[in-house]
Tab-separated table of C-alpha atoms in Angstrom:
chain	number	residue	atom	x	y	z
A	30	UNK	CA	0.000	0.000	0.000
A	31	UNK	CA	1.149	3.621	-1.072
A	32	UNK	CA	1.791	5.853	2.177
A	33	UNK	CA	1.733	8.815	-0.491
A	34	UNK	CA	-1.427	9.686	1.186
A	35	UNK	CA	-0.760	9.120	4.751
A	36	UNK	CA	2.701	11.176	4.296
A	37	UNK	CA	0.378	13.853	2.671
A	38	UNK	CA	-2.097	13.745	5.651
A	39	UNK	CA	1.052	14.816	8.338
A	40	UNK	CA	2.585	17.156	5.851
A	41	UNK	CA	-0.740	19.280	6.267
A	42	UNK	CA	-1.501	18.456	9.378
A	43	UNK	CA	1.764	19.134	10.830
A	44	UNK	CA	2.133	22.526	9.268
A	45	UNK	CA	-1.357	23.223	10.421
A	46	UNK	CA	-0.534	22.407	14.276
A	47	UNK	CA	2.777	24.228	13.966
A	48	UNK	CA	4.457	20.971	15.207
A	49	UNK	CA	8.028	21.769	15.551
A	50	UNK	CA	9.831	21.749	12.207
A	51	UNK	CA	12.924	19.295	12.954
A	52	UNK	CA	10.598	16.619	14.267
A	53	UNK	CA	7.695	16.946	11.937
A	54	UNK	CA	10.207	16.456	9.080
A	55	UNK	CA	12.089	14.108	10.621
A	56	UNK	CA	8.844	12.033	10.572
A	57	UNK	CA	7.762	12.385	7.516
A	58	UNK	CA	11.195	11.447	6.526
A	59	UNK	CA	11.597	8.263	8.155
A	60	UNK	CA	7.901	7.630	6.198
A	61	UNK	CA	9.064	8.670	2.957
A	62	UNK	CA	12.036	6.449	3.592
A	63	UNK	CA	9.870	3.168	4.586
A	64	UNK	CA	7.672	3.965	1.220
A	65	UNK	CA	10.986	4.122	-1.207
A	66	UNK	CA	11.652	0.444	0.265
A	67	UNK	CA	8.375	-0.809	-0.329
A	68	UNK	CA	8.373	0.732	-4.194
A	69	UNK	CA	12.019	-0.613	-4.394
A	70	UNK	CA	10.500	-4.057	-3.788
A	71	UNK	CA	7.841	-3.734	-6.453
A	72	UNK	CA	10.498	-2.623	-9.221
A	73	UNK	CA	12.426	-5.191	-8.032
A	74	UNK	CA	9.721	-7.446	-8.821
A	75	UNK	CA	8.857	-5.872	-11.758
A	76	UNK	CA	12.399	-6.078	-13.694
A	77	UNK	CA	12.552	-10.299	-12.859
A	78	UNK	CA	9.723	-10.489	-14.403
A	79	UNK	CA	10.057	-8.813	-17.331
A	80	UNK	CA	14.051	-10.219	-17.524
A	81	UNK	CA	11.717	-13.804	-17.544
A	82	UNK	CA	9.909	-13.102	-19.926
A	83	UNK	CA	12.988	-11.899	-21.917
A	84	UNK	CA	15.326	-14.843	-21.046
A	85	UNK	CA	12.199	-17.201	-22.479
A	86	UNK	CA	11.859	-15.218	-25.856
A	87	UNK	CA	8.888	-13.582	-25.188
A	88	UNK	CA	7.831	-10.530	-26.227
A	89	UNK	CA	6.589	-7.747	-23.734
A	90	UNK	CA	3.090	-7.883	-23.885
A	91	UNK	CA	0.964	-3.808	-24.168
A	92	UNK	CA	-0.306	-4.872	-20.070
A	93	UNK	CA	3.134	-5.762	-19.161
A	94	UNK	CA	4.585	-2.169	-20.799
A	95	UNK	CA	1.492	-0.580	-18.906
A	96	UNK	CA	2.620	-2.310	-15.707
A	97	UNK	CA	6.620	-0.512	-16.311
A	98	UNK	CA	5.158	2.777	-16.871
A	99	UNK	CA	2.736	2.410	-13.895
A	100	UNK	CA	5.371	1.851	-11.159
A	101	UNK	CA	7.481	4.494	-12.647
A	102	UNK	CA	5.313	7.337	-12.770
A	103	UNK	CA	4.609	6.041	-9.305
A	104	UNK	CA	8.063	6.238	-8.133
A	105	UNK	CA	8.102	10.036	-9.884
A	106	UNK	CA	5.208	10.895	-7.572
A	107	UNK	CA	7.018	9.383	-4.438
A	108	UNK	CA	9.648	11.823	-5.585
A	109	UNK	CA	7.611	14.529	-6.539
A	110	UNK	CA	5.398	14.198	-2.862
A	111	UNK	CA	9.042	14.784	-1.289
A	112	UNK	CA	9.909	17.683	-2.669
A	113	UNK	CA	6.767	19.414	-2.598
A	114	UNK	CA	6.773	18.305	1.650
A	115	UNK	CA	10.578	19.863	1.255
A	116	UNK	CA	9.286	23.253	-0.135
A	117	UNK	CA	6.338	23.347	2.286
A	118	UNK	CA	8.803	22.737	5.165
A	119	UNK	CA	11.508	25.557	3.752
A	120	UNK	CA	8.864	28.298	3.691
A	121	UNK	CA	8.829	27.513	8.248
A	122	UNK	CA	12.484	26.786	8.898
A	123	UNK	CA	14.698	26.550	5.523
A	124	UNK	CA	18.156	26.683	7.513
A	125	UNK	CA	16.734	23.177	8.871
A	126	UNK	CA	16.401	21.951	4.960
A	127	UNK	CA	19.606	22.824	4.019
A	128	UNK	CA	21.483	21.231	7.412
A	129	UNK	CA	19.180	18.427	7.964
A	130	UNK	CA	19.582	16.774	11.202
A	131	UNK	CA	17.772	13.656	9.822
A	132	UNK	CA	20.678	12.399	7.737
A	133	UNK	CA	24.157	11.040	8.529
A	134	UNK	CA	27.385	12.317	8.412
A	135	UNK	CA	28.036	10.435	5.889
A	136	UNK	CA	25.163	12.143	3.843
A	137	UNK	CA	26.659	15.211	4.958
A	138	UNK	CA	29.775	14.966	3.596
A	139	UNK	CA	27.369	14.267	-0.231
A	140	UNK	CA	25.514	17.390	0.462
A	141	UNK	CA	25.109	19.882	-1.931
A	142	UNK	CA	22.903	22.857	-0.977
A	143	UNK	CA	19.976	20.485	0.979
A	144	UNK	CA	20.539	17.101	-0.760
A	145	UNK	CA	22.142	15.289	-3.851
A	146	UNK	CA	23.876	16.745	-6.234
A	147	UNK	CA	22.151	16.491	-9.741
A	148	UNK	CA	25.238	15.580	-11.682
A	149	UNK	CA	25.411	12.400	-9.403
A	150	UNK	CA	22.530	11.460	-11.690
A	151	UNK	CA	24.930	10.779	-14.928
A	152	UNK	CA	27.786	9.210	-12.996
A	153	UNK	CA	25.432	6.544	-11.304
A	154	UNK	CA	23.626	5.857	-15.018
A	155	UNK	CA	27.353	5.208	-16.485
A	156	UNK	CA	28.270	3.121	-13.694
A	157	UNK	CA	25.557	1.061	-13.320
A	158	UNK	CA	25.792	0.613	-17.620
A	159	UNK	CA	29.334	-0.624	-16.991
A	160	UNK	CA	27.880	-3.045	-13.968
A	161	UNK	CA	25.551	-4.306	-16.425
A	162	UNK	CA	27.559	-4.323	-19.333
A	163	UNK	CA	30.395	-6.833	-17.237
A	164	UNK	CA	27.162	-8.764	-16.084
A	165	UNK	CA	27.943	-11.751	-18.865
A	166	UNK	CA	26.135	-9.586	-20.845
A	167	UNK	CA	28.800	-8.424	-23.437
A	168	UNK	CA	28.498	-11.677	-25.443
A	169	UNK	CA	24.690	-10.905	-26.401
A	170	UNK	CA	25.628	-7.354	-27.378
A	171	UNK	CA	28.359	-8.664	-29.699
A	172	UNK	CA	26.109	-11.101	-31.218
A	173	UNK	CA	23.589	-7.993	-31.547
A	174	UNK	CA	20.947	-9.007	-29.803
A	175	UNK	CA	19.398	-6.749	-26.890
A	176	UNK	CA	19.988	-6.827	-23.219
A	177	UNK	CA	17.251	-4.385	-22.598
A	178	UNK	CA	18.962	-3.162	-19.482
A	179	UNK	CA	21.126	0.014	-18.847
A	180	UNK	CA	24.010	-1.747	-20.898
A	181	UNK	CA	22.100	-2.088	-24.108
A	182	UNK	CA	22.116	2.045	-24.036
A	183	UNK	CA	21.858	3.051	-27.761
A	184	UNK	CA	24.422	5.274	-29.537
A	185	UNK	CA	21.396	8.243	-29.734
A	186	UNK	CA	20.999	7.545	-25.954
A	187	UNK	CA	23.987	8.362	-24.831
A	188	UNK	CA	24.179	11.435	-27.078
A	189	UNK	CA	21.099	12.608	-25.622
A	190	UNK	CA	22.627	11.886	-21.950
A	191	UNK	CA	25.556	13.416	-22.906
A	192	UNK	CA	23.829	16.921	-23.922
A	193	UNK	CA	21.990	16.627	-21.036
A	194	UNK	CA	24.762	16.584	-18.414
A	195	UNK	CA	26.543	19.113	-19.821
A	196	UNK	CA	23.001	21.735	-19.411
A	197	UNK	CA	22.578	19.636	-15.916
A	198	UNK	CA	26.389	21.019	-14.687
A	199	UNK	CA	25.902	24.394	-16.041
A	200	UNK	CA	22.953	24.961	-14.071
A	201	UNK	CA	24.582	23.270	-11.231
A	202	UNK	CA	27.048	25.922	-11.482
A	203	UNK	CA	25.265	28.806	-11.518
A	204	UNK	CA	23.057	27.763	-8.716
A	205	UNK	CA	26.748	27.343	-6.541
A	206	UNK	CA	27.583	30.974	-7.574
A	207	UNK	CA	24.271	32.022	-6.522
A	208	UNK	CA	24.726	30.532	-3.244
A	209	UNK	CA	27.972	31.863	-2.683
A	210	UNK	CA	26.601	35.187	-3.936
A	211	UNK	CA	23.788	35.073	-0.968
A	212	UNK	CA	25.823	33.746	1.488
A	213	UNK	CA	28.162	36.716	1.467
A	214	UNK	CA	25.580	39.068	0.980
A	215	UNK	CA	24.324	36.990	4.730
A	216	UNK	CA	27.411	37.644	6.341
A	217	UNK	CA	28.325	41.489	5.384
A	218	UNK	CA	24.565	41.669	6.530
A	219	UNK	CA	25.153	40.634	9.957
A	220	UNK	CA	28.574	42.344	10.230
A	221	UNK	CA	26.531	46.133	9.980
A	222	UNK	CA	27.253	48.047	12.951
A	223	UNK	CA	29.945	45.862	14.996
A	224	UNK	CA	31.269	42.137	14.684
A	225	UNK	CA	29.033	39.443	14.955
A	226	UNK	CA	29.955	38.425	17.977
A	227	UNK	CA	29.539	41.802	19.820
A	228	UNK	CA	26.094	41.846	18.383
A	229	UNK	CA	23.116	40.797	20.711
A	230	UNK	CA	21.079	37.715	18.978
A	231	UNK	CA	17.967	39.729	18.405
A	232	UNK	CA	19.709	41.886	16.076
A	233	UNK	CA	21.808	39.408	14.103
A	234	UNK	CA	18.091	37.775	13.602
A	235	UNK	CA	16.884	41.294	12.606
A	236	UNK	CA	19.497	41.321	10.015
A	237	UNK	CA	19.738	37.839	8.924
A	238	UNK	CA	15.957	36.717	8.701
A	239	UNK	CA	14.814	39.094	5.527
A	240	UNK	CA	18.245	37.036	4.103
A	241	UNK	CA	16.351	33.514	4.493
A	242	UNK	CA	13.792	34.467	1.643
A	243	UNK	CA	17.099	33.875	-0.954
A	244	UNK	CA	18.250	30.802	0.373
A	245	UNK	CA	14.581	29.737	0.238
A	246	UNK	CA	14.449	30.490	-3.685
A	247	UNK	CA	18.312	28.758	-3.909
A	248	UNK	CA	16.792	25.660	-2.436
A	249	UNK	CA	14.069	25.542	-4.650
A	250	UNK	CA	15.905	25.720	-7.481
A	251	UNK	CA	18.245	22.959	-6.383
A	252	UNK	CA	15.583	20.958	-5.622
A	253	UNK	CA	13.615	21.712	-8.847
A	254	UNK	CA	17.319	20.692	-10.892
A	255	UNK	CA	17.168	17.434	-8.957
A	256	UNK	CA	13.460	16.383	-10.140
A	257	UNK	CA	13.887	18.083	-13.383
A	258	UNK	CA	17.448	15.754	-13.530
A	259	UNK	CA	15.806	12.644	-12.963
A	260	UNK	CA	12.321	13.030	-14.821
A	261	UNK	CA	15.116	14.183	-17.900
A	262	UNK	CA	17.044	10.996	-17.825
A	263	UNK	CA	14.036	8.658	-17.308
A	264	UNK	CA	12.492	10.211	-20.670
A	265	UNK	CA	15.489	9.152	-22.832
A	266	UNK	CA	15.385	5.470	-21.095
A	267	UNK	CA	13.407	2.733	-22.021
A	268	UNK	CA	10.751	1.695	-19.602
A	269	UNK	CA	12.930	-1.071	-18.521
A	270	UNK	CA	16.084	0.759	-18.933
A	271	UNK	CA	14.108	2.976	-16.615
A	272	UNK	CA	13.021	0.682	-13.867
A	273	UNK	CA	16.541	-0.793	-13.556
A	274	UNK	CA	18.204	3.283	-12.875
A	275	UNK	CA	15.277	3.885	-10.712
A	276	UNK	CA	16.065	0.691	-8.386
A	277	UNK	CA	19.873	2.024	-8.616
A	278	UNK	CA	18.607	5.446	-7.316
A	279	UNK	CA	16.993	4.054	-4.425
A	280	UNK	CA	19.282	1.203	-3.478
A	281	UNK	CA	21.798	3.904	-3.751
A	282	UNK	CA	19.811	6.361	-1.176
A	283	UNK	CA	18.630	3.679	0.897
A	284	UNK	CA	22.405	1.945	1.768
A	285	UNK	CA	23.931	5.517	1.748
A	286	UNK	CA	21.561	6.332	4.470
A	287	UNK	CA	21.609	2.847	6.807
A	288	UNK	CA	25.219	2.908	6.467
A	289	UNK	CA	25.461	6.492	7.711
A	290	UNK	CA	23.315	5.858	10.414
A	291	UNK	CA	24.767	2.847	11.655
A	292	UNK	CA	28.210	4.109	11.647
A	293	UNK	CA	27.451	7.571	13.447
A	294	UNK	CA	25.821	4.649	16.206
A	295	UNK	CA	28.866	2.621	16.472
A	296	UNK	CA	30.885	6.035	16.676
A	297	UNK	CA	28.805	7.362	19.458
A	298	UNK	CA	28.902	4.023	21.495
A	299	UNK	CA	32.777	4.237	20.861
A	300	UNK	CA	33.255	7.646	22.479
């Protein structure tokens, strides 16, 4: 069962009772988290049957092409539902999105401007082609015959990916400089009229707080780069070309994370 709906439910309702906005997120978090799993599962599922179906010379039936582009413009929505949460949540407390206290330090040390850096995107599509590729696969794609996975990428594919990384970095870049930009402007803002540390913490909020509403519309735009990103790579793929980078996103996300965690456990019960 989709918790799209329950995780929509708490969004509003948490903004509505002004729960606190570390906690509420955290929450729906650790929701969002347990629903990428349970999708994960289901394209999981998904690709061995349609690599059965394959392996026995069958051709993909329309229902079974219907069932691909189901669970991916599910897994788009999952997406989509977290990032609209994100922006909801940035509008109460956006210093929180772009530190979040939710993630690991080994997350941290990935972050760029409140989460993953859209580039990320191409190098986990080439690696996982290369995984696939050394997968016993080679042979078929000698003898010409398709894989259907991420190493059976066609010439006009990776043109098309190509283009697309290079517009993906440029963008990246300019949303860097724009952050830089704003985070000087932040500190010559609360540097006016002594140092910062002479200055009582009502006025550095005074001065930094109207400064918020940029790194608000920075976030956004990273964010928006990192849907835009993957909705852009999913169009040039193949439904099943598709379904195999989307379970490499989220197996990707979902080890990152337990890893993190577990290791920022074993280093606290070590100190």
């Amino acid at each position: 069962m989709s918790l799209i709906g329950s995780n929509s439910t708490y969004l509003a309702t948490a903004i509505r009772d002004h729960a606190p906005e570390h906690e509420s997120f955290r929450k729906f978090f650790e929701c969002w988290l347990t629903e990428q799993n349970q999708n994960l599962q289901d394209l999981k599922t998904v690709s061995v049957k349609y690599q059965s179906c394959n392996n026995s010379n069958l051709f993909t039936s329309a229902s079974e092409k219907e069932e691909l582009c189901s669970i991916i413009d599910r897994t788009l929505k999952q997406y989509e539902n977290y990032y609209h949460a994100k922006s909801s949540w940035s509008k109460q407390d956006v210093l929180a999105m772009l530190t979040p206290s939710w993630r690991s330090s080994l997350e941290d040390a990935f972050l760029w401007i409140g989460g993953w850096r859209p580039s990320m995107a191409f190098h986990l599509l080439y690696s996982k082609s290369g995984l696939q590729l050394d997968d016993g696969k080679l042979g078929d794609l000698i003898k010409g015959l398709s894989t259907g996975d991420l190493a059976d990428l066609s010439p006009a594919q990776i043109t098309r990916v190509d283009e697309l990384q290079r517009r993906t970095i440029k963008k990246e870049k300019e949303i860097t400089e724009k952050m830089a930009k704003q985070q000087e402007t932040m500190m010559m803002s609360g540097e006016t009229g002594g140092n910062v540390a002479e200055l009582e913490s009502d006025r550095v909020e005074s001065a930094l707080k109207p400064k918020e509403k940029g790194l608000e519309e920075i976030l956004q735009k990273a964010d928006d780069l990192r849907l835009q990103t993957l909705k852009a790579i999913i169009d040039i793929l193949t439904p099943i070309q598709a379904v195999h980078f989307l379970i490499a996103a989220a197996e990707l996300h979902l080890r990152l994370h337990d890893w993190g965690k577990k290791m920022d456990a074993n280093r606290r019960c070590d100190s």
